[in-house]
């Protein structure tokens, strides 16, 4: 556009100059006209030269404009593509912002859940530590009670031996007193004094016997209280009660088992009938003979009687039913090996003994004539270092006493 304006100005200048020459009067001399014509030719030539240059410049400018238009078209296309890409990125950004909002909300919920779980974990940890402390204290208490029970039993055995000795001595003194009374008429005053001394001694012995019996009763009550305390502590340690499962043993082959039991009982009676001197010895020999041929088995590590031992317990129940009618008392002893802790073995043996006791009671044995006691691994009969020894030490023992 600038080149075109310049060309127009030059053309206008030339026309004005040409018009001025034509207006010069004819009277001017020829030299002046020639000079003007020459100037006009030069001006025309210059204009043509300038026009040619201007044309070239215009052509170059047009080419430049065309190139710029092409470049502008390319840039427009690129700009449109860029705008499209920008719109897509903007849409993706909006989607990502929405997703980010969802993630942030989920993260806030997870953070809240984490805080709640952290608080619950802290509470559970505190409760667990408290339970562990209570468990340790309970185990210490159980051990102390076990020691006290053992000492009480030893003292009871000592007192029972002392009572037996006192009773024997009382019988002897009673016999001596009876003899002295029968011969009282023939005795002198000195002999009468001896009788009085013997009576006084007898009364003293009777007082000692009464005191010993009171001591035994007190020890029995203490042992019962200790067993109840041990049971309560067991509930705290284990967190559950030992469920005693009673199995009736009644099946399609019950008649055969009863016949087998009767045969065994008859054989035992025939075997022991000639040499039995007392009901206690007779019942002890019968149950020992049965338990010598087979043992009462339990499911591993539990107080549940194994089904294979039910026929054996049926036989023992029949013997026990006959024996308790003879004014006898049965103590069922539970024993374990050394595997496991002292407290857990004591609880296991006690639970197994009680399971046998409950089975006998269910089969008709008088409940007041049967008691169960667990000794844990305190009374081994074999080497606990071997598996066979452990198996032998895991046993149920029947101990008969006169009521």
mmCIF file of C-alpha atoms in Angstrom:
data_model
loop_
_atom_site.group_PDB
_atom_site.id
_atom_site.type_symbol
_atom_site.label_atom_id
_atom_site.label_comp_id
_atom_site.label_asym_id
_atom_site.label_seq_id
_atom_site.Cartn_x
_atom_site.Cartn_y
_atom_site.Cartn_z
ATOM 1 C CA UNK A 1 0.000 0.000 0.000
ATOM 2 C CA UNK A 2 2.885 2.394 0.766
ATOM 3 C CA UNK A 3 4.501 1.724 -2.673
ATOM 4 C CA UNK A 4 1.248 2.402 -4.495
ATOM 5 C CA UNK A 5 0.894 5.759 -2.727
ATOM 6 C CA UNK A 6 4.435 6.743 -3.713
ATOM 7 C CA UNK A 7 3.766 5.845 -7.365
ATOM 8 C CA UNK A 8 0.588 7.887 -7.381
ATOM 9 C CA UNK A 9 2.411 10.922 -6.009
ATOM 10 C CA UNK A 10 5.135 10.666 -8.682
ATOM 11 C CA UNK A 11 2.580 10.282 -11.468
ATOM 12 C CA UNK A 12 0.677 13.309 -10.235
ATOM 13 C CA UNK A 13 3.901 15.347 -10.116
ATOM 14 C CA UNK A 14 4.688 14.382 -13.718
ATOM 15 C CA UNK A 15 1.241 15.367 -14.936
ATOM 16 C CA UNK A 16 1.483 18.742 -13.221
ATOM 17 C CA UNK A 17 4.896 19.330 -14.770
ATOM 18 C CA UNK A 18 3.593 18.322 -18.218
ATOM 19 C CA UNK A 19 0.633 20.651 -17.891
ATOM 20 C CA UNK A 20 2.918 23.498 -16.951
ATOM 21 C CA UNK A 21 4.981 22.956 -20.053
ATOM 22 C CA UNK A 22 1.946 23.059 -22.265
ATOM 23 C CA UNK A 23 0.851 26.364 -20.773
ATOM 24 C CA UNK A 24 4.067 28.111 -21.710
ATOM 25 C CA UNK A 25 3.433 30.769 -24.491
ATOM 26 C CA UNK A 26 4.411 29.952 -28.035
ATOM 27 C CA UNK A 27 6.524 33.043 -28.222
ATOM 28 C CA UNK A 28 9.136 31.350 -26.044
ATOM 29 C CA UNK A 29 12.183 30.449 -27.874
ATOM 30 C CA UNK A 30 12.877 26.991 -29.162
ATOM 31 C CA UNK A 31 15.749 26.409 -26.779
ATOM 32 C CA UNK A 32 13.514 26.644 -23.829
ATOM 33 C CA UNK A 33 11.086 24.194 -25.358
ATOM 34 C CA UNK A 34 13.778 21.756 -26.140
ATOM 35 C CA UNK A 35 15.140 22.071 -22.670
ATOM 36 C CA UNK A 36 11.700 21.461 -21.242
ATOM 37 C CA UNK A 37 11.184 18.481 -23.537
ATOM 38 C CA UNK A 38 14.478 17.014 -22.470
ATOM 39 C CA UNK A 39 13.584 17.506 -18.831
ATOM 40 C CA UNK A 40 10.254 15.894 -19.486
ATOM 41 C CA UNK A 41 11.873 12.922 -21.107
ATOM 42 C CA UNK A 42 14.245 12.525 -18.213
ATOM 43 C CA UNK A 43 11.369 12.839 -15.826
ATOM 44 C CA UNK A 44 9.431 10.287 -17.849
ATOM 45 C CA UNK A 45 12.390 7.963 -17.943
ATOM 46 C CA UNK A 46 12.889 8.417 -14.231
ATOM 47 C CA UNK A 47 9.195 7.760 -13.662
ATOM 48 C CA UNK A 48 9.373 4.637 -15.785
ATOM 49 C CA UNK A 49 12.476 3.500 -13.921
ATOM 50 C CA UNK A 50 10.796 4.239 -10.666
ATOM 51 C CA UNK A 51 7.654 2.543 -11.910
ATOM 52 C CA UNK A 52 9.621 -0.589 -12.799
ATOM 53 C CA UNK A 53 11.309 -0.543 -9.405
ATOM 54 C CA UNK A 54 7.978 0.098 -7.824
ATOM 55 C CA UNK A 55 6.478 -2.805 -9.745
ATOM 56 C CA UNK A 56 9.236 -5.055 -8.549
ATOM 57 C CA UNK A 57 8.767 -3.845 -5.030
ATOM 58 C CA UNK A 58 5.004 -4.302 -5.349
ATOM 59 C CA UNK A 59 5.535 -7.830 -6.704
ATOM 60 C CA UNK A 60 7.898 -8.579 -3.814
ATOM 61 C CA UNK A 61 5.421 -7.011 -1.402
ATOM 62 C CA UNK A 62 2.577 -9.068 -2.894
ATOM 63 C CA UNK A 63 4.707 -12.210 -2.593
ATOM 64 C CA UNK A 64 5.485 -11.290 0.975
ATOM 65 C CA UNK A 65 1.768 -10.684 1.604
ATOM 66 C CA UNK A 66 0.936 -14.068 0.019
ATOM 67 C CA UNK A 67 3.592 -15.736 2.157
ATOM 68 C CA UNK A 68 2.259 -13.954 5.217
ATOM 69 C CA UNK A 69 -1.282 -15.021 4.323
ATOM 70 C CA UNK A 70 -0.107 -18.654 3.922
ATOM 71 C CA UNK A 71 1.777 -18.433 7.208
ATOM 72 C CA UNK A 72 -1.264 -16.794 8.793
ATOM 73 C CA UNK A 73 -3.441 -19.639 7.480
ATOM 74 C CA UNK A 74 -1.003 -22.210 8.936
ATOM 75 C CA UNK A 75 -0.943 -20.312 12.202
ATOM 76 C CA UNK A 76 -4.774 -20.149 12.174
ATOM 77 C CA UNK A 77 -4.925 -23.907 11.662
ATOM 78 C CA UNK A 78 -2.375 -24.412 14.438
ATOM 79 C CA UNK A 79 -4.281 -21.950 16.593
ATOM 80 C CA UNK A 80 -7.541 -23.816 15.992
ATOM 81 C CA UNK A 81 -5.838 -27.133 16.806
ATOM 82 C CA UNK A 82 -4.289 -25.541 19.885
ATOM 83 C CA UNK A 83 -7.678 -24.139 20.926
ATOM 84 C CA UNK A 84 -9.257 -27.567 20.445
ATOM 85 C CA UNK A 85 -6.472 -29.184 22.446
ATOM 86 C CA UNK A 86 -6.862 -26.471 25.091
ATOM 87 C CA UNK A 87 -10.602 -27.187 25.298
ATOM 88 C CA UNK A 88 -9.884 -30.903 25.683
ATOM 89 C CA UNK A 89 -7.256 -30.218 28.361
ATOM 90 C CA UNK A 90 -9.710 -27.864 30.093
ATOM 91 C CA UNK A 91 -12.345 -30.621 30.032
ATOM 92 C CA UNK A 92 -9.813 -33.148 31.371
ATOM 93 C CA UNK A 93 -8.790 -30.646 34.041
ATOM 94 C CA UNK A 94 -12.419 -30.223 35.108
ATOM 95 C CA UNK A 95 -12.846 -34.022 35.225
ATOM 96 C CA UNK A 96 -9.653 -34.364 37.234
ATOM 97 C CA UNK A 97 -10.853 -31.650 39.606
ATOM 98 C CA UNK A 98 -14.112 -33.556 40.093
ATOM 99 C CA UNK A 99 -12.196 -36.798 40.659
ATOM 100 C CA UNK A 100 -9.868 -34.961 43.015
ATOM 101 C CA UNK A 101 -12.898 -33.788 44.995
ATOM 102 C CA UNK A 102 -14.176 -37.355 45.200
ATOM 103 C CA UNK A 103 -10.732 -38.610 46.239
ATOM 104 C CA UNK A 104 -10.395 -35.870 48.842
ATOM 105 C CA UNK A 105 -13.818 -36.760 50.264
ATOM 106 C CA UNK A 106 -12.872 -40.455 50.334
ATOM 107 C CA UNK A 107 -9.539 -39.568 51.900
ATOM 108 C CA UNK A 108 -11.324 -37.558 54.595
ATOM 109 C CA UNK A 109 -13.621 -40.542 55.293
ATOM 110 C CA UNK A 110 -10.620 -42.882 55.419
ATOM 111 C CA UNK A 111 -8.843 -40.500 57.766
ATOM 112 C CA UNK A 112 -11.898 -40.489 60.038
ATOM 113 C CA UNK A 113 -12.044 -44.297 59.918
ATOM 114 C CA UNK A 114 -8.326 -44.468 60.667
ATOM 115 C CA UNK A 115 -8.740 -42.231 63.700
ATOM 116 C CA UNK A 116 -11.646 -44.374 64.947
ATOM 117 C CA UNK A 117 -9.650 -47.570 64.394
ATOM 118 C CA UNK A 118 -6.661 -46.016 66.136
ATOM 119 C CA UNK A 119 -8.796 -45.228 69.165
ATOM 120 C CA UNK A 120 -10.303 -48.729 69.143
ATOM 121 C CA UNK A 121 -6.814 -50.248 68.823
ATOM 122 C CA UNK A 122 -5.609 -48.189 71.771
ATOM 123 C CA UNK A 123 -8.600 -49.329 73.838
ATOM 124 C CA UNK A 124 -8.060 -52.962 72.839
ATOM 125 C CA UNK A 125 -4.355 -52.713 73.618
ATOM 126 C CA UNK A 126 -5.121 -51.298 77.054
ATOM 127 C CA UNK A 127 -7.696 -54.047 77.649
ATOM 128 C CA UNK A 128 -5.222 -56.704 76.492
ATOM 129 C CA UNK A 129 -2.535 -55.406 78.829
ATOM 130 C CA UNK A 130 -5.047 -55.384 81.690
ATOM 131 C CA UNK A 131 -6.092 -58.955 80.840
ATOM 132 C CA UNK A 132 -2.475 -60.091 80.673
ATOM 133 C CA UNK A 133 -1.778 -58.523 84.076
ATOM 134 C CA UNK A 134 -4.880 -60.180 85.511
ATOM 135 C CA UNK A 135 -3.816 -63.490 83.955
ATOM 136 C CA UNK A 136 -0.355 -63.294 85.495
ATOM 137 C CA UNK A 137 -1.818 -62.427 88.878
ATOM 138 C CA UNK A 138 -4.323 -65.275 88.558
ATOM 139 C CA UNK A 139 -1.568 -67.753 87.690
ATOM 140 C CA UNK A 140 0.398 -66.641 90.740
ATOM 141 C CA UNK A 141 -2.717 -67.005 92.879
ATOM 142 C CA UNK A 142 -3.439 -70.452 91.425
ATOM 143 C CA UNK A 143 0.116 -71.583 92.142
ATOM 144 C CA UNK A 144 -0.197 -70.327 95.715
ATOM 145 C CA UNK A 145 -3.537 -72.102 96.084
ATOM 146 C CA UNK A 146 -2.084 -75.299 94.631
ATOM 147 C CA UNK A 147 0.770 -75.162 97.125
ATOM 148 C CA UNK A 148 -1.716 -74.546 99.931
ATOM 149 C CA UNK A 149 -3.884 -77.449 98.716
ATOM 150 C CA UNK A 150 -0.879 -79.779 98.649
ATOM 151 C CA UNK A 151 0.136 -78.678 102.137
ATOM 152 C CA UNK A 152 -3.455 -79.096 103.337
ATOM 153 C CA UNK A 153 -3.640 -82.590 101.895
ATOM 154 C CA UNK A 154 -0.340 -83.545 103.456
ATOM 155 C CA UNK A 155 -1.502 -82.159 106.790
ATOM 156 C CA UNK A 156 -4.842 -83.978 106.408
ATOM 157 C CA UNK A 157 -3.009 -87.241 105.705
ATOM 158 C CA UNK A 158 -0.832 -86.677 108.755
ATOM 159 C CA UNK A 159 -3.892 -85.956 110.871
ATOM 160 C CA UNK A 160 -5.663 -88.999 109.493
ATOM 161 C CA UNK A 161 -2.695 -91.147 110.452
ATOM 162 C CA UNK A 162 -2.661 -89.502 113.857
ATOM 163 C CA UNK A 163 -6.409 -90.114 114.210
ATOM 164 C CA UNK A 164 -5.952 -93.762 113.272
ATOM 165 C CA UNK A 165 -3.228 -94.072 115.918
ATOM 166 C CA UNK A 166 -5.404 -92.322 118.478
ATOM 167 C CA UNK A 167 -8.340 -94.537 117.642
ATOM 168 C CA UNK A 168 -6.180 -97.613 118.018
ATOM 169 C CA UNK A 169 -4.861 -96.326 121.313
ATOM 170 C CA UNK A 170 -8.412 -95.477 122.401
ATOM 171 C CA UNK A 171 -9.559 -98.986 121.596
ATOM 172 C CA UNK A 172 -6.681 -100.414 123.579
ATOM 173 C CA UNK A 173 -7.432 -98.131 126.519
ATOM 174 C CA UNK A 174 -11.125 -98.967 126.291
ATOM 175 C CA UNK A 175 -10.283 -102.640 126.370
ATOM 176 C CA UNK A 176 -7.948 -102.105 129.290
ATOM 177 C CA UNK A 177 -10.613 -100.062 131.062
ATOM 178 C CA UNK A 178 -13.187 -102.786 130.535
ATOM 179 C CA UNK A 179 -10.799 -105.356 131.968
ATOM 180 C CA UNK A 180 -10.044 -103.115 134.908
ATOM 181 C CA UNK A 181 -13.750 -102.532 135.532
ATOM 182 C CA UNK A 182 -14.432 -106.275 135.455
ATOM 183 C CA UNK A 183 -11.743 -106.801 138.092
ATOM 184 C CA UNK A 184 -12.602 -103.635 140.071
ATOM 185 C CA UNK A 185 -13.875 -105.566 143.066
ATOM 186 C CA UNK A 186 -10.588 -107.413 143.473
ATOM 187 C CA UNK A 187 -8.345 -104.407 142.886
ATOM 188 C CA UNK A 188 -6.803 -102.402 145.677
ATOM 189 C CA UNK A 189 -7.018 -98.657 146.150
ATOM 190 C CA UNK A 190 -3.793 -98.263 144.191
ATOM 191 C CA UNK A 191 -5.261 -100.185 141.308
ATOM 192 C CA UNK A 192 -8.355 -97.981 141.492
ATOM 193 C CA UNK A 193 -6.055 -94.969 141.122
ATOM 194 C CA UNK A 194 -4.544 -96.538 138.030
ATOM 195 C CA UNK A 195 -8.032 -97.021 136.633
ATOM 196 C CA UNK A 196 -8.801 -93.347 137.289
ATOM 197 C CA UNK A 197 -5.573 -92.357 135.531
ATOM 198 C CA UNK A 198 -6.445 -94.603 132.615
ATOM 199 C CA UNK A 199 -9.886 -93.022 132.384
ATOM 200 C CA UNK A 200 -8.370 -89.558 132.504
ATOM 201 C CA UNK A 201 -5.906 -90.561 129.792
ATOM 202 C CA UNK A 202 -8.779 -91.975 127.757
ATOM 203 C CA UNK A 203 -10.731 -88.749 128.121
ATOM 204 C CA UNK A 204 -7.653 -86.764 127.081
ATOM 205 C CA UNK A 205 -7.224 -89.020 124.054
ATOM 206 C CA UNK A 206 -10.894 -88.529 123.224
ATOM 207 C CA UNK A 207 -10.432 -84.749 123.405
ATOM 208 C CA UNK A 208 -7.375 -84.988 121.141
ATOM 209 C CA UNK A 209 -9.396 -87.069 118.729
ATOM 210 C CA UNK A 210 -12.224 -84.526 118.716
ATOM 211 C CA UNK A 211 -9.739 -81.694 118.146
ATOM 212 C CA UNK A 212 -8.166 -83.646 115.284
ATOM 213 C CA UNK A 213 -11.577 -84.247 113.728
ATOM 214 C CA UNK A 214 -12.365 -80.530 114.005
ATOM 215 C CA UNK A 215 -9.044 -79.758 112.348
ATOM 216 C CA UNK A 216 -9.840 -82.182 109.519
ATOM 217 C CA UNK A 217 -13.261 -80.565 109.039
ATOM 218 C CA UNK A 218 -11.647 -77.125 108.918
ATOM 219 C CA UNK A 219 -9.057 -78.334 106.399
ATOM 220 C CA UNK A 220 -11.820 -79.901 104.321
ATOM 221 C CA UNK A 221 -13.736 -76.617 104.263
ATOM 222 C CA UNK A 222 -10.556 -74.733 103.380
ATOM 223 C CA UNK A 223 -9.806 -77.175 100.564
ATOM 224 C CA UNK A 224 -13.338 -76.752 99.226
ATOM 225 C CA UNK A 225 -13.013 -72.961 99.334
ATOM 226 C CA UNK A 226 -9.642 -73.169 97.580
ATOM 227 C CA UNK A 227 -11.103 -75.378 94.869
ATOM 228 C CA UNK A 228 -13.933 -72.871 94.358
ATOM 229 C CA UNK A 229 -11.410 -70.028 94.159
ATOM 230 C CA UNK A 230 -9.339 -72.027 91.673
ATOM 231 C CA UNK A 231 -12.447 -72.545 89.541
ATOM 232 C CA UNK A 232 -13.193 -68.806 89.557
ATOM 233 C CA UNK A 233 -9.622 -67.983 88.586
ATOM 234 C CA UNK A 234 -9.825 -70.544 85.820
ATOM 235 C CA UNK A 235 -12.795 -68.705 84.337
ATOM 236 C CA UNK A 236 -10.755 -65.484 84.333
ATOM 237 C CA UNK A 237 -7.750 -67.129 82.638
ATOM 238 C CA UNK A 238 -9.544 -69.245 80.069
ATOM 239 C CA UNK A 239 -12.430 -66.818 79.446
ATOM 240 C CA UNK A 240 -14.857 -69.692 79.148
ATOM 241 C CA UNK A 241 -16.383 -72.483 81.168
ATOM 242 C CA UNK A 242 -15.437 -76.098 80.624
ATOM 243 C CA UNK A 243 -18.436 -77.669 78.954
ATOM 244 C CA UNK A 244 -18.981 -81.189 80.189
ATOM 245 C CA UNK A 245 -20.410 -83.435 77.523
ATOM 246 C CA UNK A 246 -22.476 -86.358 78.726
ATOM 247 C CA UNK A 247 -22.645 -89.266 76.389
ATOM 248 C CA UNK A 248 -25.411 -91.747 77.059
ATOM 249 C CA UNK A 249 -23.611 -94.677 75.483
ATOM 250 C CA UNK A 250 -26.941 -96.085 74.386
ATOM 251 C CA UNK A 251 -26.588 -97.514 70.877
ATOM 252 C CA UNK A 252 -27.743 -100.460 68.886
ATOM 253 C CA UNK A 253 -25.040 -102.648 70.446
ATOM 254 C CA UNK A 254 -25.792 -101.659 74.075
ATOM 255 C CA UNK A 255 -27.047 -105.137 74.950
ATOM 256 C CA UNK A 256 -23.758 -106.687 73.832
ATOM 257 C CA UNK A 257 -21.775 -104.132 75.864
ATOM 258 C CA UNK A 258 -23.899 -104.806 78.960
ATOM 259 C CA UNK A 259 -23.379 -108.545 78.549
ATOM 260 C CA UNK A 260 -19.648 -107.957 78.197
ATOM 261 C CA UNK A 261 -19.692 -105.763 81.312
ATOM 262 C CA UNK A 262 -21.563 -108.403 83.303
ATOM 263 C CA UNK A 263 -19.084 -111.055 82.168
ATOM 264 C CA UNK A 264 -16.143 -108.915 83.254
ATOM 265 C CA UNK A 265 -17.795 -108.139 86.609
ATOM 266 C CA UNK A 266 -18.554 -111.806 87.189
ATOM 267 C CA UNK A 267 -14.948 -112.685 86.372
ATOM 268 C CA UNK A 268 -13.677 -110.022 88.749
ATOM 269 C CA UNK A 269 -15.965 -111.215 91.501
ATOM 270 C CA UNK A 270 -14.854 -114.779 90.957
ATOM 271 C CA UNK A 271 -11.208 -113.675 90.915
ATOM 272 C CA UNK A 272 -11.389 -111.591 94.083
ATOM 273 C CA UNK A 273 -14.167 -113.246 96.085
ATOM 274 C CA UNK A 274 -11.965 -115.661 98.043
ATOM 275 C CA UNK A 275 -9.349 -113.186 99.229
ATOM 276 C CA UNK A 276 -11.353 -110.011 99.918
ATOM 277 C CA UNK A 277 -11.241 -109.041 103.565
ATOM 278 C CA UNK A 278 -13.173 -105.728 103.351
ATOM 279 C CA UNK A 279 -15.564 -103.878 100.982
ATOM 280 C CA UNK A 280 -12.916 -101.182 100.364
ATOM 281 C CA UNK A 281 -10.306 -103.741 99.305
ATOM 282 C CA UNK A 282 -12.803 -105.641 97.178
ATOM 283 C CA UNK A 283 -14.021 -102.562 95.270
ATOM 284 C CA UNK A 284 -10.463 -101.266 94.892
ATOM 285 C CA UNK A 285 -9.310 -104.562 93.430
ATOM 286 C CA UNK A 286 -12.229 -104.682 90.976
ATOM 287 C CA UNK A 287 -11.719 -101.170 89.591
ATOM 288 C CA UNK A 288 -7.917 -101.578 89.531
ATOM 289 C CA UNK A 289 -8.315 -104.776 87.514
ATOM 290 C CA UNK A 290 -10.573 -103.067 84.965
ATOM 291 C CA UNK A 291 -8.288 -100.015 84.621
ATOM 292 C CA UNK A 292 -5.256 -102.302 84.302
ATOM 293 C CA UNK A 293 -6.703 -103.795 81.127
ATOM 294 C CA UNK A 294 -7.706 -100.461 79.531
ATOM 295 C CA UNK A 295 -7.473 -96.738 80.298
ATOM 296 C CA UNK A 296 -10.008 -93.930 80.100
ATOM 297 C CA UNK A 297 -9.103 -91.829 77.063
ATOM 298 C CA UNK A 298 -10.026 -88.244 76.163
ATOM 299 C CA UNK A 299 -9.924 -86.212 72.998
ATOM 300 C CA UNK A 300 -6.502 -84.565 72.664
ATOM 301 C CA UNK A 301 -5.968 -81.753 75.171
ATOM 302 C CA UNK A 302 -9.631 -81.652 76.255
ATOM 303 C CA UNK A 303 -12.045 -82.928 78.911
ATOM 304 C CA UNK A 304 -14.260 -84.702 76.368
ATOM 305 C CA UNK A 305 -14.299 -88.476 76.875
ATOM 306 C CA UNK A 306 -13.287 -90.424 73.775
ATOM 307 C CA UNK A 307 -16.113 -92.597 72.442
ATOM 308 C CA UNK A 308 -13.838 -95.663 72.568
ATOM 309 C CA UNK A 309 -13.800 -95.433 76.393
ATOM 310 C CA UNK A 310 -17.592 -95.510 76.852
ATOM 311 C CA UNK A 311 -17.834 -99.345 77.196
ATOM 312 C CA UNK A 312 -15.057 -99.241 79.809
ATOM 313 C CA UNK A 313 -16.884 -96.543 81.788
ATOM 314 C CA UNK A 314 -20.104 -98.570 81.582
ATOM 315 C CA UNK A 315 -18.314 -101.420 83.405
ATOM 316 C CA UNK A 316 -16.826 -99.051 85.989
ATOM 317 C CA UNK A 317 -20.254 -97.459 86.543
ATOM 318 C CA UNK A 318 -21.783 -100.861 87.312
ATOM 319 C CA UNK A 319 -19.024 -101.657 89.822
ATOM 320 C CA UNK A 320 -19.336 -98.215 91.416
ATOM 321 C CA UNK A 321 -23.126 -98.584 91.752
ATOM 322 C CA UNK A 322 -22.636 -101.790 93.765
ATOM 323 C CA UNK A 323 -19.783 -100.420 95.877
ATOM 324 C CA UNK A 324 -21.446 -97.151 96.981
ATOM 325 C CA UNK A 325 -24.299 -99.254 98.394
ATOM 326 C CA UNK A 326 -21.741 -100.710 100.810
ATOM 327 C CA UNK A 327 -21.261 -97.305 102.443
ATOM 328 C CA UNK A 328 -18.099 -96.548 100.412
ATOM 329 C CA UNK A 329 -16.894 -93.281 98.885
ATOM 330 C CA UNK A 330 -15.142 -93.074 95.509
ATOM 331 C CA UNK A 331 -12.476 -90.451 94.743
ATOM 332 C CA UNK A 332 -11.759 -90.115 91.025
ATOM 333 C CA UNK A 333 -8.214 -88.826 90.499
ATOM 334 C CA UNK A 334 -7.127 -87.112 87.289
ATOM 335 C CA UNK A 335 -3.420 -87.123 86.356
ATOM 336 C CA UNK A 336 -1.459 -85.670 83.413
ATOM 337 C CA UNK A 337 2.071 -85.713 82.049
ATOM 338 C CA UNK A 338 4.505 -82.822 82.390
ATOM 339 C CA UNK A 339 3.803 -81.226 78.988
ATOM 340 C CA UNK A 340 2.194 -77.801 79.400
ATOM 341 C CA UNK A 341 2.037 -75.410 82.328
ATOM 342 C CA UNK A 342 1.407 -76.453 85.921
ATOM 343 C CA UNK A 343 -1.860 -74.499 86.153
ATOM 344 C CA UNK A 344 -3.195 -75.704 82.781
ATOM 345 C CA UNK A 345 -2.354 -79.347 83.631
ATOM 346 C CA UNK A 346 -4.076 -79.008 86.997
ATOM 347 C CA UNK A 347 -7.195 -77.609 85.320
ATOM 348 C CA UNK A 348 -7.127 -80.275 82.598
ATOM 349 C CA UNK A 349 -6.790 -83.174 85.065
ATOM 350 C CA UNK A 350 -9.542 -81.735 87.270
ATOM 351 C CA UNK A 351 -11.875 -81.318 84.286
ATOM 352 C CA UNK A 352 -11.214 -84.890 83.076
ATOM 353 C CA UNK A 353 -11.854 -86.340 86.544
ATOM 354 C CA UNK A 354 -15.113 -84.384 86.761
ATOM 355 C CA UNK A 355 -16.153 -85.619 83.317
ATOM 356 C CA UNK A 356 -15.776 -89.236 84.523
ATOM 357 C CA UNK A 357 -17.636 -88.383 87.750
ATOM 358 C CA UNK A 358 -20.535 -86.855 85.780
ATOM 359 C CA UNK A 359 -20.686 -89.926 83.532
ATOM 360 C CA UNK A 360 -20.969 -92.245 86.548
ATOM 361 C CA UNK A 361 -23.668 -90.066 88.133
ATOM 362 C CA UNK A 362 -25.588 -90.071 84.866
ATOM 363 C CA UNK A 363 -25.430 -93.864 84.915
ATOM 364 C CA UNK A 364 -27.051 -93.972 88.368
ATOM 365 C CA UNK A 365 -24.135 -93.797 90.803
ATOM 366 C CA UNK A 366 -25.070 -91.795 93.917
ATOM 367 C CA UNK A 367 -23.649 -88.266 93.493
ATOM 368 C CA UNK A 368 -22.887 -87.756 97.199
ATOM 369 C CA UNK A 369 -20.612 -90.824 97.152
ATOM 370 C CA UNK A 370 -18.383 -89.632 94.288
ATOM 371 C CA UNK A 371 -15.902 -86.748 94.192
ATOM 372 C CA UNK A 372 -13.350 -85.707 91.556
ATOM 373 C CA UNK A 373 -9.875 -84.279 92.161
ATOM 374 C CA UNK A 374 -7.205 -83.169 89.665
ATOM 375 C CA UNK A 375 -3.516 -83.589 90.528
ATOM 376 C CA UNK A 376 -2.018 -82.343 87.257
ATOM 377 C CA UNK A 377 1.482 -83.746 86.734
ATOM 378 C CA UNK A 378 2.427 -83.824 90.431
ATOM 379 C CA UNK A 379 2.247 -87.656 90.804
ATOM 380 C CA UNK A 380 3.946 -89.326 87.804
ATOM 381 C CA UNK A 381 4.250 -93.118 87.592
ATOM 382 C CA UNK A 382 6.603 -93.129 84.582
ATOM 383 C CA UNK A 383 9.410 -91.087 83.021
ATOM 384 C CA UNK A 384 8.016 -87.879 81.502
ATOM 385 C CA UNK A 385 11.050 -87.612 79.214
ATOM 386 C CA UNK A 386 9.550 -90.213 76.848
ATOM 387 C CA UNK A 387 6.265 -90.224 74.950
ATOM 388 C CA UNK A 388 5.360 -93.616 76.459
ATOM 389 C CA UNK A 389 5.973 -92.221 79.928
ATOM 390 C CA UNK A 390 3.813 -89.182 79.179
ATOM 391 C CA UNK A 391 1.025 -91.496 77.988
ATOM 392 C CA UNK A 392 1.203 -93.630 81.161
ATOM 393 C CA UNK A 393 1.116 -90.553 83.389
ATOM 394 C CA UNK A 394 -2.040 -89.342 81.611
ATOM 395 C CA UNK A 395 -4.516 -91.492 83.558
ATOM 396 C CA UNK A 396 -7.697 -91.772 85.645
ATOM 397 C CA UNK A 397 -7.416 -93.519 89.021
ATOM 398 C CA UNK A 398 -10.259 -94.861 91.239
ATOM 399 C CA UNK A 399 -9.567 -94.612 94.982
ATOM 400 C CA UNK A 400 -12.121 -96.206 97.336
ATOM 401 C CA UNK A 401 -12.577 -95.167 100.969
ATOM 402 C CA UNK A 402 -14.874 -96.158 103.793
ATOM 403 C CA UNK A 403 -17.566 -93.483 104.310
#
